[in-house]
Amino acid sequence: MYNQIIEKFIEAQHTARQAYLDAARFEREALAGTGTAEPFFAVGVRSEYRQEDELEKFCFALASNVVSRARREFAPVGARLDIDNNAEFDRAGLYIGKALKKGETPDLDKLWGSLSAYYNGDGGATTAYRQAAARIVRSFGLHRNAEVKRTASGVVLKKSVYSEAVWRSSRRRVGYHSTQHTADCLSGLATFAGKAGNAVLASMLGRINLHQLEYTSREKMSMPGLDITLFNDKWEFKFSNELAEPLMLFVGEYGQDAMQERH
C-alpha cells in the first residue's frame, strides 16, 4: 500500500514535469518573433535535482506517518507509546536516500510489516507500560532511593516542579524547564491509571494542560485515588492505599530497567 503511494507520487511528478515542459514549449512558440529572450519567459521547469529532493522529502514524510500510525494503533487505550523513527527505519532496513539513488522505491510496506511484527499484540502494550513506568521512576527519583512517605491513608511521592510568577498576578505557573518533565510524569501516571482500571483518573491526568495551569502554593488537585498538592518548587502526589499498591506493583513489573539507572 505505502509503496504504491510512492509510485503514484513519482507518476504525478513525471506528469507534472511533462505538463510544464509542454507549457514552456507552447509559450516559446507563441512568443517566437516577439524578441522575448530566454530569461524573460514566464513558464519555468523545475530541475531534476529539485524533483529528486521533493521525492526524498515526500518519502521521509510518508515514512514518519507510518511510524505515527503505529504509535496510535499499537498503544493501549488512552496510553502513550513512544517510537523513534530512525530506530524503526534501522530495524526494518529502510534507507530511503540509498534506495532512491539506486532508482528503487523505498520499501515502506516492509517498514509497516516490521512495526506490526514488533508492536502488535502485547508488544505495543508492554513497551508503553515500560516507558510509563520509567517516567514514573525518574520523575520521583525512585531509582535514587528517594523518600517514599507512607501515612495511614496512603503513600506520598514528591517531584521537583519549579514555578514562575504569572505576570501581574499572585499565581504561579510551571516553569519552562520543568514543563516537559512534569508532562512526562503525568503521562506515565495516566498510563498506569488506565491499566489499573481507573479510567476517570487516567482521563483527568490526561486533561491537565501545563501551559494553561495557574495555581497558588499549597493549592490541591483532587482526583479519584490521588491528591496533588502544588508548591512553588515541588508537587506532592498522595496516592490512596487502594491506588498505591497497584502503582508499586506496576513499577515493580515494568520499571526494573529504569530502577537500575544510577544517574
PDB file of C-alpha atoms in Angstrom, residues 80-210:
ATOM      1  CA  ARG A  80       1.244   6.976  25.148  1.00  0.00           C
ATOM      2  CA  LEU A  81       3.611   4.848  23.080  1.00  0.00           C
ATOM      3  CA  ASP A  82       6.943   6.426  22.168  1.00  0.00           C
ATOM      4  CA  ILE A  83       8.503   5.052  18.982  1.00  0.00           C
ATOM      5  CA  ASP A  84      11.685   6.520  17.490  1.00  0.00           C
ATOM      6  CA  ASN A  85      11.536   6.964  13.725  1.00  0.00           C
ATOM      7  CA  ASN A  86      15.203   6.335  12.986  1.00  0.00           C
ATOM      8  CA  ALA A  87      15.391   3.268  15.232  1.00  0.00           C
ATOM      9  CA  GLU A  88      12.440   1.740  13.380  1.00  0.00           C
ATOM     10  CA  PHE A  89      13.923   2.616   9.990  1.00  0.00           C
ATOM     11  CA  ASP A  90      17.089   0.755  11.027  1.00  0.00           C
ATOM     12  CA  ARG A  91      15.131  -2.221  12.370  1.00  0.00           C
ATOM     13  CA  ALA A  92      13.290  -2.527   9.057  1.00  0.00           C
ATOM     14  CA  GLY A  93      16.427  -1.997   6.976  1.00  0.00           C
ATOM     15  CA  LEU A  94      14.912   1.138   5.446  1.00  0.00           C
ATOM     16  CA  TYR A  95      17.444   3.551   3.939  1.00  0.00           C
ATOM     17  CA  ILE A  96      15.427   5.990   1.886  1.00  0.00           C
ATOM     18  CA  GLY A  97      18.272   8.021   0.417  1.00  0.00           C
ATOM     19  CA  LYS A  98      20.232   4.950  -0.679  1.00  0.00           C
ATOM     20  CA  ALA A  99      17.179   3.342  -2.268  1.00  0.00           C
ATOM     21  CA  LEU A 100      16.318   6.448  -4.259  1.00  0.00           C
ATOM     22  CA  LYS A 101      19.888   6.843  -5.520  1.00  0.00           C
ATOM     23  CA  LYS A 102      19.669   3.271  -6.843  1.00  0.00           C
ATOM     24  CA  GLY A 103      16.408   4.105  -8.585  1.00  0.00           C
ATOM     25  CA  GLU A 104      14.456   1.851  -6.214  1.00  0.00           C
ATOM     26  CA  THR A 105      11.207   2.521  -4.363  1.00  0.00           C
ATOM     27  CA  PRO A 106      11.870   2.752  -0.587  1.00  0.00           C
ATOM     28  CA  ASP A 107      10.098  -0.244   0.932  1.00  0.00           C
ATOM     29  CA  LEU A 108       7.657   1.371   3.346  1.00  0.00           C
ATOM     30  CA  ASP A 109       5.430  -1.702   3.251  1.00  0.00           C
ATOM     31  CA  LYS A 110       8.342  -3.575   4.824  1.00  0.00           C
ATOM     32  CA  LEU A 111       8.576  -0.821   7.460  1.00  0.00           C
ATOM     33  CA  TRP A 112       4.910  -1.286   8.370  1.00  0.00           C
ATOM     34  CA  GLY A 113       5.393  -5.058   8.488  1.00  0.00           C
ATOM     35  CA  SER A 114       8.332  -4.630  10.849  1.00  0.00           C
ATOM     36  CA  LEU A 115       6.354  -2.305  13.111  1.00  0.00           C
ATOM     37  CA  SER A 116       3.382  -4.677  13.142  1.00  0.00           C
ATOM     38  CA  ALA A 117       5.550  -7.655  13.987  1.00  0.00           C
ATOM     39  CA  TYR A 118       7.239  -5.841  16.879  1.00  0.00           C
ATOM     40  CA  TYR A 119       4.369  -3.874  18.421  1.00  0.00           C
ATOM     41  CA  ASN A 120       1.165  -5.726  17.506  1.00  0.00           C
ATOM     42  CA  GLY A 121      -0.492  -7.868  20.152  1.00  0.00           C
ATOM     43  CA  ASP A 122       1.186  -7.424  23.534  1.00  0.00           C
ATOM     44  CA  GLY A 123       4.287  -5.779  22.077  1.00  0.00           C
ATOM     45  CA  GLY A 124       2.910  -2.259  21.973  1.00  0.00           C
ATOM     46  CA  ALA A 125       1.229  -2.506  25.361  1.00  0.00           C
ATOM     47  CA  THR A 126       4.308  -3.915  27.075  1.00  0.00           C
ATOM     48  CA  THR A 127       6.531  -1.224  25.551  1.00  0.00           C
ATOM     49  CA  ALA A 128       4.101   1.535  26.555  1.00  0.00           C
ATOM     50  CA  TYR A 129       3.915   0.230  30.133  1.00  0.00           C
ATOM     51  CA  ARG A 130       7.704   0.029  30.406  1.00  0.00           C
ATOM     52  CA  GLN A 131       8.012   3.590  29.118  1.00  0.00           C
ATOM     53  CA  ALA A 132       5.331   4.786  31.549  1.00  0.00           C
ATOM     54  CA  ALA A 133       6.983   3.019  34.476  1.00  0.00           C
ATOM     55  CA  ALA A 134      10.341   4.556  33.525  1.00  0.00           C
ATOM     56  CA  ARG A 135       8.789   8.033  33.509  1.00  0.00           C
ATOM     57  CA  ILE A 136       7.304   7.398  36.955  1.00  0.00           C
ATOM     58  CA  VAL A 137      10.586   6.060  38.346  1.00  0.00           C
ATOM     59  CA  ARG A 138      12.606   9.007  37.031  1.00  0.00           C
ATOM     60  CA  SER A 139      10.013  11.616  37.971  1.00  0.00           C
ATOM     61  CA  PHE A 140      10.000  10.616  41.627  1.00  0.00           C
ATOM     62  CA  GLY A 141      13.670   9.599  41.827  1.00  0.00           C
ATOM     63  CA  LEU A 142      12.797   6.041  42.789  1.00  0.00           C
ATOM     64  CA  HIS A 143      15.995   4.820  41.109  1.00  0.00           C
ATOM     65  CA  ARG A 144      17.922   7.046  43.525  1.00  0.00           C
ATOM     66  CA  ASN A 145      16.099   5.678  46.576  1.00  0.00           C
ATOM     67  CA  ALA A 146      14.070   8.850  47.010  1.00  0.00           C
ATOM     68  CA  GLU A 147      11.885   9.012  50.098  1.00  0.00           C
ATOM     69  CA  VAL A 148       8.536   7.238  49.872  1.00  0.00           C
ATOM     70  CA  LYS A 149       6.415   8.624  52.681  1.00  0.00           C
ATOM     71  CA  ARG A 150       3.743   6.273  53.999  1.00  0.00           C
ATOM     72  CA  THR A 151       0.803   7.536  56.026  1.00  0.00           C
ATOM     73  CA  ALA A 152      -2.245   5.833  57.415  1.00  0.00           C
ATOM     74  CA  SER A 153      -4.273   6.927  54.405  1.00  0.00           C
ATOM     75  CA  GLY A 154      -1.769   6.410  51.620  1.00  0.00           C
ATOM     76  CA  VAL A 155       1.650   6.987  50.065  1.00  0.00           C
ATOM     77  CA  VAL A 156       3.218  10.364  49.259  1.00  0.00           C
ATOM     78  CA  LEU A 157       5.750  10.870  46.468  1.00  0.00           C
ATOM     79  CA  LYS A 158       7.431  14.198  45.740  1.00  0.00           C
ATOM     80  CA  LYS A 159       8.557  15.666  42.443  1.00  0.00           C
ATOM     81  CA  SER A 160      10.574  18.832  41.876  1.00  0.00           C
ATOM     82  CA  VAL A 161       8.483  21.246  39.809  1.00  0.00           C
ATOM     83  CA  TYR A 162       9.878  24.749  39.649  1.00  0.00           C
ATOM     84  CA  SER A 163       7.353  27.506  39.083  1.00  0.00           C
ATOM     85  CA  GLU A 164       7.473  31.096  37.973  1.00  0.00           C
ATOM     86  CA  ALA A 165       5.254  34.072  38.684  1.00  0.00           C
ATOM     87  CA  VAL A 166       2.381  34.901  36.386  1.00  0.00           C
ATOM     88  CA  TRP A 167       2.599  38.459  35.049  1.00  0.00           C
ATOM     89  CA  ARG A 168       0.706  40.879  37.276  1.00  0.00           C
ATOM     90  CA  SER A 169      -0.725  38.084  39.403  1.00  0.00           C
ATOM     91  CA  SER A 170      -0.023  36.336  42.684  1.00  0.00           C
ATOM     92  CA  ARG A 171      -0.491  32.985  40.962  1.00  0.00           C
ATOM     93  CA  ARG A 172       2.218  30.687  39.662  1.00  0.00           C
ATOM     94  CA  ARG A 173       2.714  28.501  36.620  1.00  0.00           C
ATOM     95  CA  VAL A 174       5.063  25.632  35.828  1.00  0.00           C
ATOM     96  CA  GLY A 175       8.468  26.964  34.800  1.00  0.00           C
ATOM     97  CA  TYR A 176       9.726  26.391  31.275  1.00  0.00           C
ATOM     98  CA  HIS A 177      12.430  23.903  32.260  1.00  0.00           C
ATOM     99  CA  SER A 178      10.000  21.834  34.361  1.00  0.00           C
ATOM    100  CA  THR A 179       7.190  21.616  31.827  1.00  0.00           C
ATOM    101  CA  GLN A 180       8.320  18.570  29.831  1.00  0.00           C
ATOM    102  CA  HIS A 181       9.451  16.604  32.893  1.00  0.00           C
ATOM    103  CA  THR A 182       6.130  17.255  34.607  1.00  0.00           C
ATOM    104  CA  ALA A 183       4.183  16.323  31.467  1.00  0.00           C
ATOM    105  CA  ASP A 184       6.130  13.051  31.309  1.00  0.00           C
ATOM    106  CA  CYS A 185       5.248  12.338  34.932  1.00  0.00           C
ATOM    107  CA  LEU A 186       1.537  12.942  34.381  1.00  0.00           C
ATOM    108  CA  SER A 187       1.621  10.880  31.194  1.00  0.00           C
ATOM    109  CA  GLY A 188       3.245   7.951  32.989  1.00  0.00           C
ATOM    110  CA  LEU A 189       0.684   8.091  35.775  1.00  0.00           C
ATOM    111  CA  ALA A 190      -2.184   8.326  33.291  1.00  0.00           C
ATOM    112  CA  THR A 191      -0.983   5.182  31.520  1.00  0.00           C
ATOM    113  CA  PHE A 192      -0.686   3.378  34.850  1.00  0.00           C
ATOM    114  CA  ALA A 193      -4.164   4.531  35.899  1.00  0.00           C
ATOM    115  CA  GLY A 194      -5.640   3.220  32.668  1.00  0.00           C
ATOM    116  CA  LYS A 195      -4.026  -0.172  33.149  1.00  0.00           C
ATOM    117  CA  ALA A 196      -5.198  -0.233  36.781  1.00  0.00           C
ATOM    118  CA  GLY A 197      -8.780   0.263  35.606  1.00  0.00           C
ATOM    119  CA  ASN A 198      -9.127   3.804  36.931  1.00  0.00           C
ATOM    120  CA  ALA A 199     -10.338   5.384  33.685  1.00  0.00           C
ATOM    121  CA  VAL A 200     -11.574   8.555  35.391  1.00  0.00           C
ATOM    122  CA  LEU A 201      -8.169   9.262  36.928  1.00  0.00           C
ATOM    123  CA  ALA A 202      -6.428   8.499  33.630  1.00  0.00           C
ATOM    124  CA  SER A 203      -8.712  10.947  31.842  1.00  0.00           C
ATOM    125  CA  MET A 204      -8.269  13.690  34.454  1.00  0.00           C
ATOM    126  CA  LEU A 205      -4.476  13.376  34.397  1.00  0.00           C
ATOM    127  CA  GLY A 206      -4.502  13.462  30.615  1.00  0.00           C
ATOM    128  CA  ARG A 207      -6.516  16.685  30.558  1.00  0.00           C
ATOM    129  CA  ILE A 208      -4.103  18.729  32.706  1.00  0.00           C
ATOM    130  CA  ASN A 209      -2.733  21.464  30.438  1.00  0.00           C
ATOM    131  CA  LEU A 210       0.536  22.635  31.941  1.00  0.00           C
TER     132      LEU A 210
END
